[in-house]
Tab-separated table of C-alpha atoms and ligand atoms in Angstrom:
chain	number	residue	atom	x	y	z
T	1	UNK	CA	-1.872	15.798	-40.313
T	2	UNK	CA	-1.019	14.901	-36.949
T	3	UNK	CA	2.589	12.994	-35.690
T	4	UNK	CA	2.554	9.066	-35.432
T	5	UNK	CA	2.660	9.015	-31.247
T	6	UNK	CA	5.101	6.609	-30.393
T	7	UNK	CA	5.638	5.851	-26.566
T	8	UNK	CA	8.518	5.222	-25.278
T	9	UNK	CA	9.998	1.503	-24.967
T	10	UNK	CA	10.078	2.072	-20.699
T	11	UNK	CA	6.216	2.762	-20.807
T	12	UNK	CA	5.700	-0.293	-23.401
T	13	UNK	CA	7.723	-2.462	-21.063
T	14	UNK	CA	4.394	-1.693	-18.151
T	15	UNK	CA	1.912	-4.543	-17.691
T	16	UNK	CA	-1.331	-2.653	-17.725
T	17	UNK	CA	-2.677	-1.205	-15.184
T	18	UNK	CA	-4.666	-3.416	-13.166
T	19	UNK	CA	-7.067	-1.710	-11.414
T	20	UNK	CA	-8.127	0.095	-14.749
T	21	UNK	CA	-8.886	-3.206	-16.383
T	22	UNK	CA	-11.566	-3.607	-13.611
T	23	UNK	CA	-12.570	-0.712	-13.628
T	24	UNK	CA	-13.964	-1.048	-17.372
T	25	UNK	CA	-15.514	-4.177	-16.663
T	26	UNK	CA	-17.188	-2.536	-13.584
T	27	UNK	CA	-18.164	0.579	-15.606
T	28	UNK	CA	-19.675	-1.785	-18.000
T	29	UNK	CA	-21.567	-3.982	-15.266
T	30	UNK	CA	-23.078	-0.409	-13.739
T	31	UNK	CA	-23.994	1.292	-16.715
T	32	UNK	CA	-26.143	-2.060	-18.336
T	33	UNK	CA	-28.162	-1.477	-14.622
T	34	UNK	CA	-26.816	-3.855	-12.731
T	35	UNK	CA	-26.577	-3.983	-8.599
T	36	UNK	CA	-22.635	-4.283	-8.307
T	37	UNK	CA	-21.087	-4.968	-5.161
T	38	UNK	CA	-17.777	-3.690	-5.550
T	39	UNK	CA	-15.048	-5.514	-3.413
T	40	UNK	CA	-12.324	-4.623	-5.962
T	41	UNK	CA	-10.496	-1.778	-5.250
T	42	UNK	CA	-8.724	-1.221	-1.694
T	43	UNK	CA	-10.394	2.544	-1.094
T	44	UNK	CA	-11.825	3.178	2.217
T	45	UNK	CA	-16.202	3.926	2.010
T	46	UNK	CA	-16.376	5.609	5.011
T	47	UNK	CA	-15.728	9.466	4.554
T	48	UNK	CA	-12.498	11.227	6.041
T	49	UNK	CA	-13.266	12.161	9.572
T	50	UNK	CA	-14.883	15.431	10.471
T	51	UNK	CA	-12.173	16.911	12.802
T	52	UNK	CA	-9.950	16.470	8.985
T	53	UNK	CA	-12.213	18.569	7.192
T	54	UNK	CA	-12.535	21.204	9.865
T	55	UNK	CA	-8.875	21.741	9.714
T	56	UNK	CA	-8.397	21.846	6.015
T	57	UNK	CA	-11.062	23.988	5.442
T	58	UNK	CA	-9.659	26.985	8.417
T	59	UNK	CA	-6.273	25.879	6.839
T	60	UNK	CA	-7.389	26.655	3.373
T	61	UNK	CA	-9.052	30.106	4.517
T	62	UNK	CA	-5.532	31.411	5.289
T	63	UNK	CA	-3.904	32.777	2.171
T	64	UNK	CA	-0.489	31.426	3.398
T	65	UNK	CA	-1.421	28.242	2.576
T	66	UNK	CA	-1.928	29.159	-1.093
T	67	UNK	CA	1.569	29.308	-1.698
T	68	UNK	CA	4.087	26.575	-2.961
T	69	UNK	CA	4.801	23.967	-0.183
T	70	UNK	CA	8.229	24.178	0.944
T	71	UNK	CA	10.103	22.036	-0.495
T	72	UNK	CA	11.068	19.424	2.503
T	73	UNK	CA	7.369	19.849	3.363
T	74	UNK	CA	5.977	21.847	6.663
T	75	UNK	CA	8.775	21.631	9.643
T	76	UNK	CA	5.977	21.478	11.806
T	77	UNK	CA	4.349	18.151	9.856
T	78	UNK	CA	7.785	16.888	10.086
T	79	UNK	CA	7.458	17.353	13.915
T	80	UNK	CA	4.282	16.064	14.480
T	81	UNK	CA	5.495	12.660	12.279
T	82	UNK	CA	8.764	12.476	14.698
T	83	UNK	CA	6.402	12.844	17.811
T	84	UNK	CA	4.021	10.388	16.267
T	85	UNK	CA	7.092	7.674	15.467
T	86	UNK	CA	8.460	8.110	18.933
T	87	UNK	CA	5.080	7.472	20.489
T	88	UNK	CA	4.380	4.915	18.518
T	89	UNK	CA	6.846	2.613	17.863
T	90	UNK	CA	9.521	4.332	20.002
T	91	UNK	CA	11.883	5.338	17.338
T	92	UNK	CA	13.678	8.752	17.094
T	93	UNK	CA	13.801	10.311	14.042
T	94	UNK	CA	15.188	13.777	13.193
T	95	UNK	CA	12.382	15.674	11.277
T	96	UNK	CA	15.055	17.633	9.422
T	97	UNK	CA	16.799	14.958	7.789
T	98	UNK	CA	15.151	11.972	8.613
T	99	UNK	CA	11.592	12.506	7.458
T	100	UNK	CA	9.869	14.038	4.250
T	101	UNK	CA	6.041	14.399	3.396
T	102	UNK	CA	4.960	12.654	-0.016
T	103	UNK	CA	2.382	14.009	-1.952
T	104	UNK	CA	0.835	9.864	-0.759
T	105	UNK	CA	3.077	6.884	-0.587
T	106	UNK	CA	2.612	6.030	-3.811
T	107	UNK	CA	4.276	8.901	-5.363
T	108	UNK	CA	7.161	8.526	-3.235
T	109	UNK	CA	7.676	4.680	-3.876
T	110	UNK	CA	7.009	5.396	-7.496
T	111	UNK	CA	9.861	7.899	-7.642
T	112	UNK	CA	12.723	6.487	-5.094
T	113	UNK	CA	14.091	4.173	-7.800
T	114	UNK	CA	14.968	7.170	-9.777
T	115	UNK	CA	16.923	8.658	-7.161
T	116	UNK	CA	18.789	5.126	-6.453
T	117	UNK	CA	18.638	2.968	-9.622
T	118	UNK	CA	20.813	3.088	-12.730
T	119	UNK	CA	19.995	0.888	-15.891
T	120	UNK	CA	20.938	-2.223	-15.164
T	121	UNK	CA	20.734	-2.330	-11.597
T	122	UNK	CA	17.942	-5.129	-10.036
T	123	UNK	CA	15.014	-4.007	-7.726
T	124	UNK	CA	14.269	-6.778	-6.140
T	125	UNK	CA	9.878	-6.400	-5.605
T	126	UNK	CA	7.715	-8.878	-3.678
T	127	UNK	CA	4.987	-10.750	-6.252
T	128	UNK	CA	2.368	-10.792	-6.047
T	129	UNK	CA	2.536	-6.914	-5.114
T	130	UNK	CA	1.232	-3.706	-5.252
T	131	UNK	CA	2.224	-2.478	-8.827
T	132	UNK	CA	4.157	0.740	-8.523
T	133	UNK	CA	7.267	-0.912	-6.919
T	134	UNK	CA	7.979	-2.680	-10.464
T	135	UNK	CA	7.074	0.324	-12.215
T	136	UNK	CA	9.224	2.332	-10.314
T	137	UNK	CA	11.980	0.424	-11.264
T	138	UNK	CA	11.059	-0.085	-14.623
T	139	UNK	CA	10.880	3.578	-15.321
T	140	UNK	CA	14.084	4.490	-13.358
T	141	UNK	CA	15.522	1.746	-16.318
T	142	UNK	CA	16.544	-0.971	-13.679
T	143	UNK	CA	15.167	-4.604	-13.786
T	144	UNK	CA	12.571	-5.889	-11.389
T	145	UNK	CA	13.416	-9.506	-9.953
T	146	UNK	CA	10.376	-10.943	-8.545
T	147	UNK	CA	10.033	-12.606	-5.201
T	148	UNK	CA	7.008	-14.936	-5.088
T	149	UNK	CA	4.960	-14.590	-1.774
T	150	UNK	CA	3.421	-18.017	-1.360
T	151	UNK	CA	1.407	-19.356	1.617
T	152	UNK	CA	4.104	-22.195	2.393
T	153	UNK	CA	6.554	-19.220	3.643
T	154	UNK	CA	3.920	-17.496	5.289
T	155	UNK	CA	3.892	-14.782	2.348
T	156	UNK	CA	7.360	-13.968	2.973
T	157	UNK	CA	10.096	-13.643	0.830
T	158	UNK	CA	12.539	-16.249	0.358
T	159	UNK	CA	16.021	-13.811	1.033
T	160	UNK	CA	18.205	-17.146	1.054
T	161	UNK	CA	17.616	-18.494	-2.529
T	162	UNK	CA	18.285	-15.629	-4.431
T	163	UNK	CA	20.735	-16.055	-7.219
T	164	UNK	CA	24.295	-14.623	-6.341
T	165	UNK	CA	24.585	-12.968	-10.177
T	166	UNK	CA	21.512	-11.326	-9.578
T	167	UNK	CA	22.158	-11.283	-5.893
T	168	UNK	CA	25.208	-8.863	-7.173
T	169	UNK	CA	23.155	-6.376	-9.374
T	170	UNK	CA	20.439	-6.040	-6.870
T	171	UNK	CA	20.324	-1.864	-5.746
T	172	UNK	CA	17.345	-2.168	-3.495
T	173	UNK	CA	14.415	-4.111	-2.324
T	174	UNK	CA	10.498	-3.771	-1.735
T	175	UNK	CA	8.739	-4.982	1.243
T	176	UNK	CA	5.629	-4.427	2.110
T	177	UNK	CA	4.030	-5.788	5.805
T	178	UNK	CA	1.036	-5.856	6.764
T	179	UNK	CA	0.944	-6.872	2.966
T	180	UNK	CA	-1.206	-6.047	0.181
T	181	UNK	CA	-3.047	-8.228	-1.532
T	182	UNK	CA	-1.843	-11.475	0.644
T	183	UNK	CA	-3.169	-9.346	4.016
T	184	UNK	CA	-0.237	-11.086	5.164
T	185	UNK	CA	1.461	-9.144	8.223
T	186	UNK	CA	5.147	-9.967	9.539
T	187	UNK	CA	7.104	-9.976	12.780
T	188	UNK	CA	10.325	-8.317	13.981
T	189	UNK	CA	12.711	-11.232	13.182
T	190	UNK	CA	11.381	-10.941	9.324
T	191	UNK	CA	12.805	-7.197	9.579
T	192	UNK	CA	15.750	-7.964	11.461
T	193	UNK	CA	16.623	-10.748	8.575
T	194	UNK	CA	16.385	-7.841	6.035
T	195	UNK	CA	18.525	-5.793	7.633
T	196	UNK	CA	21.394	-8.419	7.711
T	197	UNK	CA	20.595	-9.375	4.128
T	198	UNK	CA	20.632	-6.053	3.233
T	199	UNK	CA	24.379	-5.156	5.095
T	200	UNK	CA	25.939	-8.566	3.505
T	201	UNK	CA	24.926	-7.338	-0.085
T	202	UNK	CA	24.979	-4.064	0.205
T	203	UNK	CA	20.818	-3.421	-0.905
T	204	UNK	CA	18.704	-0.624	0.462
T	205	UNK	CA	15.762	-1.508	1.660
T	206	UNK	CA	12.280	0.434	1.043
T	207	UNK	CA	9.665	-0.807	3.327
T	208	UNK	CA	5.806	0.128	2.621
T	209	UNK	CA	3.908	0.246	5.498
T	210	UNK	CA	0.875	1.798	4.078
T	211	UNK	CA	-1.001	-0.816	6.565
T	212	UNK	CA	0.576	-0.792	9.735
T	213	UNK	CA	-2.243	0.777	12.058
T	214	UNK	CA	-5.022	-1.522	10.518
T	215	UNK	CA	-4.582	-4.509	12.617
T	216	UNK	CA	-7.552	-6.738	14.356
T	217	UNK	CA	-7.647	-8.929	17.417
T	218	UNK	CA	-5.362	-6.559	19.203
T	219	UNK	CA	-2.512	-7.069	16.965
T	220	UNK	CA	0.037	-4.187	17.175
T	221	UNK	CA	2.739	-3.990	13.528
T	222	UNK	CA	6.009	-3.455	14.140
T	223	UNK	CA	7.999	-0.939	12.211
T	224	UNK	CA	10.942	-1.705	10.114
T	225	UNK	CA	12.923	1.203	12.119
T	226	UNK	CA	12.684	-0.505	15.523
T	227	UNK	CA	15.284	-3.041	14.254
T	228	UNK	CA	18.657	-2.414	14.750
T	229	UNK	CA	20.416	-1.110	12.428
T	230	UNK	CA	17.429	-0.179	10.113
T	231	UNK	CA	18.151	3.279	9.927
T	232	UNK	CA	21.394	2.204	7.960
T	233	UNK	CA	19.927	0.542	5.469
T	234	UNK	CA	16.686	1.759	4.501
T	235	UNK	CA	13.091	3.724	4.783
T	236	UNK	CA	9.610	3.477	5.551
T	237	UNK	CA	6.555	4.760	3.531
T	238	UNK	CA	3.074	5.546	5.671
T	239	UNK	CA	0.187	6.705	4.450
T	240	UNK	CA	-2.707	9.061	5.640
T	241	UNK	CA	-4.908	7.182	2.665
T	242	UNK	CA	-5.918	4.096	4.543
T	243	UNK	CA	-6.706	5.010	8.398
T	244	UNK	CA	-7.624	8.615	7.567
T	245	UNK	CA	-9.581	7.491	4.421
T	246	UNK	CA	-8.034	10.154	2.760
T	247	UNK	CA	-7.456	8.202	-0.023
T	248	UNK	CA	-8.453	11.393	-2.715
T	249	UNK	CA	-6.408	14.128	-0.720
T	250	UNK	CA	-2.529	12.796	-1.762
T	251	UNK	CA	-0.386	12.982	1.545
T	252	UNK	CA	2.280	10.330	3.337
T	253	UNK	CA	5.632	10.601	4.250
T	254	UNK	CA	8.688	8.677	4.050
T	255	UNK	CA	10.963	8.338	7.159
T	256	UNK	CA	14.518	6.258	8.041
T	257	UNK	CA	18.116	6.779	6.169
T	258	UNK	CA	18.812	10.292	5.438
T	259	UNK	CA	20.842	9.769	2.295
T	260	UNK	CA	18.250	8.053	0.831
T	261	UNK	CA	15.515	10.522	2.192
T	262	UNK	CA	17.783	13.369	0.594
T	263	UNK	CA	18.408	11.948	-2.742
T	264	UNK	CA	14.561	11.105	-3.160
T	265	UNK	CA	13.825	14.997	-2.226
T	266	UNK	CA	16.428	16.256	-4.971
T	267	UNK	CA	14.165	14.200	-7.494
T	268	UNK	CA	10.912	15.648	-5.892
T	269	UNK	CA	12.449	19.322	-5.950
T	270	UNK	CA	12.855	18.562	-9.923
T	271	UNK	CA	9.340	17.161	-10.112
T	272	UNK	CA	6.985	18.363	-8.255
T	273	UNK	CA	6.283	21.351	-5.804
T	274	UNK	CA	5.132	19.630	-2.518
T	275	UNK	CA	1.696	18.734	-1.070
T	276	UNK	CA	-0.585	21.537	-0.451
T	277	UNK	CA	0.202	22.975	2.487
T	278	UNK	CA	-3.798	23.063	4.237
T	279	UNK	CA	-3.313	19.577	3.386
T	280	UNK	CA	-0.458	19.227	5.430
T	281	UNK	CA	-1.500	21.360	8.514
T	282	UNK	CA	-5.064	18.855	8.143
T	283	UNK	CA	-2.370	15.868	8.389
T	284	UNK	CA	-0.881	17.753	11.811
T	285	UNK	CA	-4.591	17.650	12.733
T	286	UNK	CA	-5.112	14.031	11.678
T	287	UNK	CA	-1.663	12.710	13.416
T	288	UNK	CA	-2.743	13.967	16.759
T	289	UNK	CA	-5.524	12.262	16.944
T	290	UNK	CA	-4.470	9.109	14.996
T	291	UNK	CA	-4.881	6.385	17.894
T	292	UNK	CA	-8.748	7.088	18.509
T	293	UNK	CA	-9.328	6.972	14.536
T	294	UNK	CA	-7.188	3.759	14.388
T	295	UNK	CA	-9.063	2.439	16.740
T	296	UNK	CA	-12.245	3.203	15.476
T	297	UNK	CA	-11.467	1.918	12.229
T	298	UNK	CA	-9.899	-1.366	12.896
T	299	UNK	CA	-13.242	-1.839	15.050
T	300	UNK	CA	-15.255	-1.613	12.006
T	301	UNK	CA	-13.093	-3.595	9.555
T	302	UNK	CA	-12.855	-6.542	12.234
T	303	UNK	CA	-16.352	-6.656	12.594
T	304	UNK	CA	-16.824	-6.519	8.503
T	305	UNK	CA	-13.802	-9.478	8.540
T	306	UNK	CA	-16.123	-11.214	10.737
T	307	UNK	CA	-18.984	-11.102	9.034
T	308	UNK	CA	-17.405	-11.763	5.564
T	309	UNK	CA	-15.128	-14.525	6.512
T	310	UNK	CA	-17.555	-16.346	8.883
T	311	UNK	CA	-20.030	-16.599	6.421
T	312	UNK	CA	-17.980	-17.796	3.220
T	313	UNK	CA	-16.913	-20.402	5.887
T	314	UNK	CA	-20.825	-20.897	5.907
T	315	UNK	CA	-21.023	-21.531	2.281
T	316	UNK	CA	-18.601	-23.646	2.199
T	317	UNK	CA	-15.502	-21.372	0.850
T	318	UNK	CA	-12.768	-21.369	3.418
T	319	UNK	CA	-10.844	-18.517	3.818
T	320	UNK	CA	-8.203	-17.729	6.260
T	321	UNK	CA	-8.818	-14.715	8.688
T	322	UNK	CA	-6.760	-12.065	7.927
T	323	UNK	CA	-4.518	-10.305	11.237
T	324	UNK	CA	-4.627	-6.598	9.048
T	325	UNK	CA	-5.163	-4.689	6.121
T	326	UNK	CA	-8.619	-4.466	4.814
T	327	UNK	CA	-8.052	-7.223	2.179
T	328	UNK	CA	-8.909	-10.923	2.415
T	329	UNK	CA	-6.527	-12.951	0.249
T	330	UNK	CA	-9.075	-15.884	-0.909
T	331	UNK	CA	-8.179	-19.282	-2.448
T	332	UNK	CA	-9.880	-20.255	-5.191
T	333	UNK	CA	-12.510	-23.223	-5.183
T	334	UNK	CA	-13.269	-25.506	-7.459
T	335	UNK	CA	-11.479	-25.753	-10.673
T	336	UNK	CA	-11.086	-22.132	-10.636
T	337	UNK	CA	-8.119	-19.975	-11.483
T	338	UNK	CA	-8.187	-16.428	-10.326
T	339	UNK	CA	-9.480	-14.799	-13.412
T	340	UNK	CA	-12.259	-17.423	-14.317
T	341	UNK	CA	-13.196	-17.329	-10.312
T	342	UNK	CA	-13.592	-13.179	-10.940
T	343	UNK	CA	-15.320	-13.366	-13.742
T	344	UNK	CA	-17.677	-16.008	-12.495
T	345	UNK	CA	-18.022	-13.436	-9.497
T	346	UNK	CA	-18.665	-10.640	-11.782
T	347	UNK	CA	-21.141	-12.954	-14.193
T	348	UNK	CA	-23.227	-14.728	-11.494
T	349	UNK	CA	-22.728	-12.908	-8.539
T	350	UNK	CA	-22.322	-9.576	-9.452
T	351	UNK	CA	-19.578	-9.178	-7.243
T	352	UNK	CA	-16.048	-7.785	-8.179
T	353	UNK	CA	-12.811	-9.152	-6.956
T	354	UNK	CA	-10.000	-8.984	-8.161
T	355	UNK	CA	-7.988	-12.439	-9.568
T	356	UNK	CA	-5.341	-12.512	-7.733
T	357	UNK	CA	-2.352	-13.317	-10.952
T	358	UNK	CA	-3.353	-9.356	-11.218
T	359	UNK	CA	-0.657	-8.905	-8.819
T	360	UNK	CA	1.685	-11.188	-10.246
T	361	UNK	CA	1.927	-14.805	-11.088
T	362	UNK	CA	2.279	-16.247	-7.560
T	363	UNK	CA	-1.220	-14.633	-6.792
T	364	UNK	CA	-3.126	-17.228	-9.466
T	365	UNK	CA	-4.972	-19.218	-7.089
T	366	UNK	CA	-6.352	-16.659	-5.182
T	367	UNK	CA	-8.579	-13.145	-5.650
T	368	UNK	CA	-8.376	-10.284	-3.427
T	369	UNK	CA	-11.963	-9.126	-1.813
T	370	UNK	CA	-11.636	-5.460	-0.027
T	371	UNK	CA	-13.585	-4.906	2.936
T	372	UNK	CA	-14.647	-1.224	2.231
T	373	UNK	CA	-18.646	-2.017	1.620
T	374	UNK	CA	-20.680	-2.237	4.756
T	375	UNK	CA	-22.165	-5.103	6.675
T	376	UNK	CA	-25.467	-5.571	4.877
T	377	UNK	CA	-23.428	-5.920	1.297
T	378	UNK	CA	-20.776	-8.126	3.111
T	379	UNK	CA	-23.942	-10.164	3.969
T	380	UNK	CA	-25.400	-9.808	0.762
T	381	UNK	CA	-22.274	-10.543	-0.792
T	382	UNK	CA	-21.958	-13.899	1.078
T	383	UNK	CA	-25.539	-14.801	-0.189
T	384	UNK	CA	-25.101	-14.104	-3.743
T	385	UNK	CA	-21.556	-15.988	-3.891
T	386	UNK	CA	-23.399	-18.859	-2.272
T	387	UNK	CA	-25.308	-19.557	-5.727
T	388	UNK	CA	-22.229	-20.625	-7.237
T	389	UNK	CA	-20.408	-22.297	-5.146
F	401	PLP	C1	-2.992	2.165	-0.754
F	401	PLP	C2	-1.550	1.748	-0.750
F	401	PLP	C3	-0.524	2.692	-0.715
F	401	PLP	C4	-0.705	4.113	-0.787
F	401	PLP	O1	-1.269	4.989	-0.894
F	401	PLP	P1	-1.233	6.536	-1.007
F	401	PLP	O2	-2.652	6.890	-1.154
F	401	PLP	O3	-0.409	6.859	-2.211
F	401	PLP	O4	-0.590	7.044	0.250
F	401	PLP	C5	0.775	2.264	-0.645
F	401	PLP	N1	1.070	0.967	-0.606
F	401	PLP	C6	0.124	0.037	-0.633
F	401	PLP	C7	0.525	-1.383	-0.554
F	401	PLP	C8	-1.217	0.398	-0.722
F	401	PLP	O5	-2.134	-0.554	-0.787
């Protein structure tokens, strides 16, 4: 006879995992033969660029890379991502004690509150947002306090009407620009209030910038280091997932305050053992060649934003243009709500998107469509929504 399995109360306290909800319903759609057009889930279609794979695969033929990652990552990765941040947004960094590589984002966002949060303490997250910043704090035993994104405040949080009780509990604080789902994007003053709100209480602030190459019309996103005094109070995530579309391969880095970088490496060195290191020299690769594949791939994803949004607008579905990301934050139409608009989509349509209360309660009233299928499905897409509108 086997145990009773009983989980504990910090995994019970997790909503469910969103995108595996879909994903059943999707599963479901497929297997009873059904023509899905999946605009659900935010993963790049387009392969990981050749000059990638050429690297990893010499990497992975020398049998130095076989061995555990060291465990602040490749110096020479931590170069190339100094070099990179200089370039690019003209920030120094020192790549000893001012950047680490993650094995993605994700797993570094997931783990910082359990190098900064004790029970008790208040993360404040963005809401709707991308889930791991509440379960981060929820497993490192803290509270998440939710900050509604809402299209009145240009899907930025409201820092001046936070209570002062939980205002005095609060450790540290999520942001995430350009933002996913909203596709919202932010300037420099938005960064330079955080880092004034984040001296007068004391909060460190851990900035997600999974997004900030994909930008259309020419836009260029700032980084949360170029404001003064950033460095003080917090870090910034990247990701190689989104521009590289090397969503499957599990590398980013975190960069900014070195205290913070160092306590988040003393709970990765008690964790886990590093990203692989071909991986890493492909991500040296991938780095110095970043602006052409940027390029490239903002190219496509405006064109596909084009496409999409000009023809909902056809249809009669109005939907704001979004300035970067691949997502387009939709309001619903009609009597709607998020989840009766998805299922509708999923129904009638046979498209998935995903309602946007998924995210959080502020996101009812919209779903999130990902631009990750081609042109002709965008199209397609467009044709079959316009049945039931
Ligand atoms: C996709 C995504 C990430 C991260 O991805 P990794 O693959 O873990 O690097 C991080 N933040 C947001 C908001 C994302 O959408």
């Amino acid at each position: 006879m086997g145990l009773r399995i009983v989980r504990s109360d910090r995994l019970n306290k997790l909503p469910p995992y969103l995108f595996v909800e879909i994903d059943r319903a999707k599963k479901k759609a497929v297997s009873a033969g059904r023509d899905i057009i999946d605009l659900g889930v935010g993963d790049p279609d387009q392969p990981t660029p050749r000059f990638i794979l050429d690297a990893l695969h010499k990497a992975s033929r020398d049998p130095k890379t076989h061995k555990y990652a060291l465990d602040k990552g490749m110096p020479e990765l931590r170069a190339e991502i100094a070099r990179w941040y200089k370039a690019r947004f003209g920030v120094e960094l020192d790549p000893d004690r001012e950047v680490l590589p993650l094995i993605g984002s994700k797993e570094g966002i997931a783990h910082i509150p359990l190098a900064l949060i004790n029970p008790g303490d208040i993360g404040l997250v963005p809401e709707p947002c991308y889930p791991p910043y509440n379960s981060g704090v929820i497993f490192a035993g803290g509270e998440p306090h939710k900050l509604p994104l809402l299209a009145k405040n240009a899907f930025l949080p409201d820092l001046r009407h936070i209570n002062s009780t939980v205002l005095s509990k609060v450790k540290l604080m999520f942001i995430n620009y350009p933002n996913n789902p909203t596709a919202a994007v932010c300037d420099k003053a938005f960064f330079k209030e955080c880092v004034k709100f984040a001296e007068k209480h004391n909060i460190i602030i851990c900035h997600d910038a999974a997004y900030s190459e994909l930008s259309f019309d020419g836009l260029r996103n700032p980084s949360f280091l170029e404001t003064d005094g950033a460095k003080g109070v917090g870090v910034e995530f990247h990701s190689f997932s989104k521009v590289f579309n090397m969503t499957g391969w599990r590398i980013g880095f975190v960069c900014g305050n070195s205290e913070v970088i160092e306590a988040l490496a003393k709970v990765k060195a008690n964790v886990d053992s590093g990203v692989f290191n071909a991986i890493q020299i492909a991500g040296i690769t991938a780095l110095k060649k970043i602006d052409s594949v940027t390029k490239s791939a903002n190219a496509l994803y405006q064109k596909r934003r084009n496409i999409f949004i000009d023809g909902l607008d056809k249809i009669g579905w109005s939907v704001p243009k979004p300035k970067a990301t691949f997502y387009v934050w939709a309001p619903v139409f009609g009597r709607h709500t998020s989840v009766t608009l998805a299922q509708a989509l999923l129904d009638k349509a046979n498209v998935i998107a995903t309602p946007g209360n998924g995210f959080g309660a502020s996101g009812e009233g919209y779903v999130r469509m990902a631009l990750t299928v081609d042109e002709g499905r965008l199209k397609e897409a467009v044709a079959r929504i316009a049945k039931i509108i």
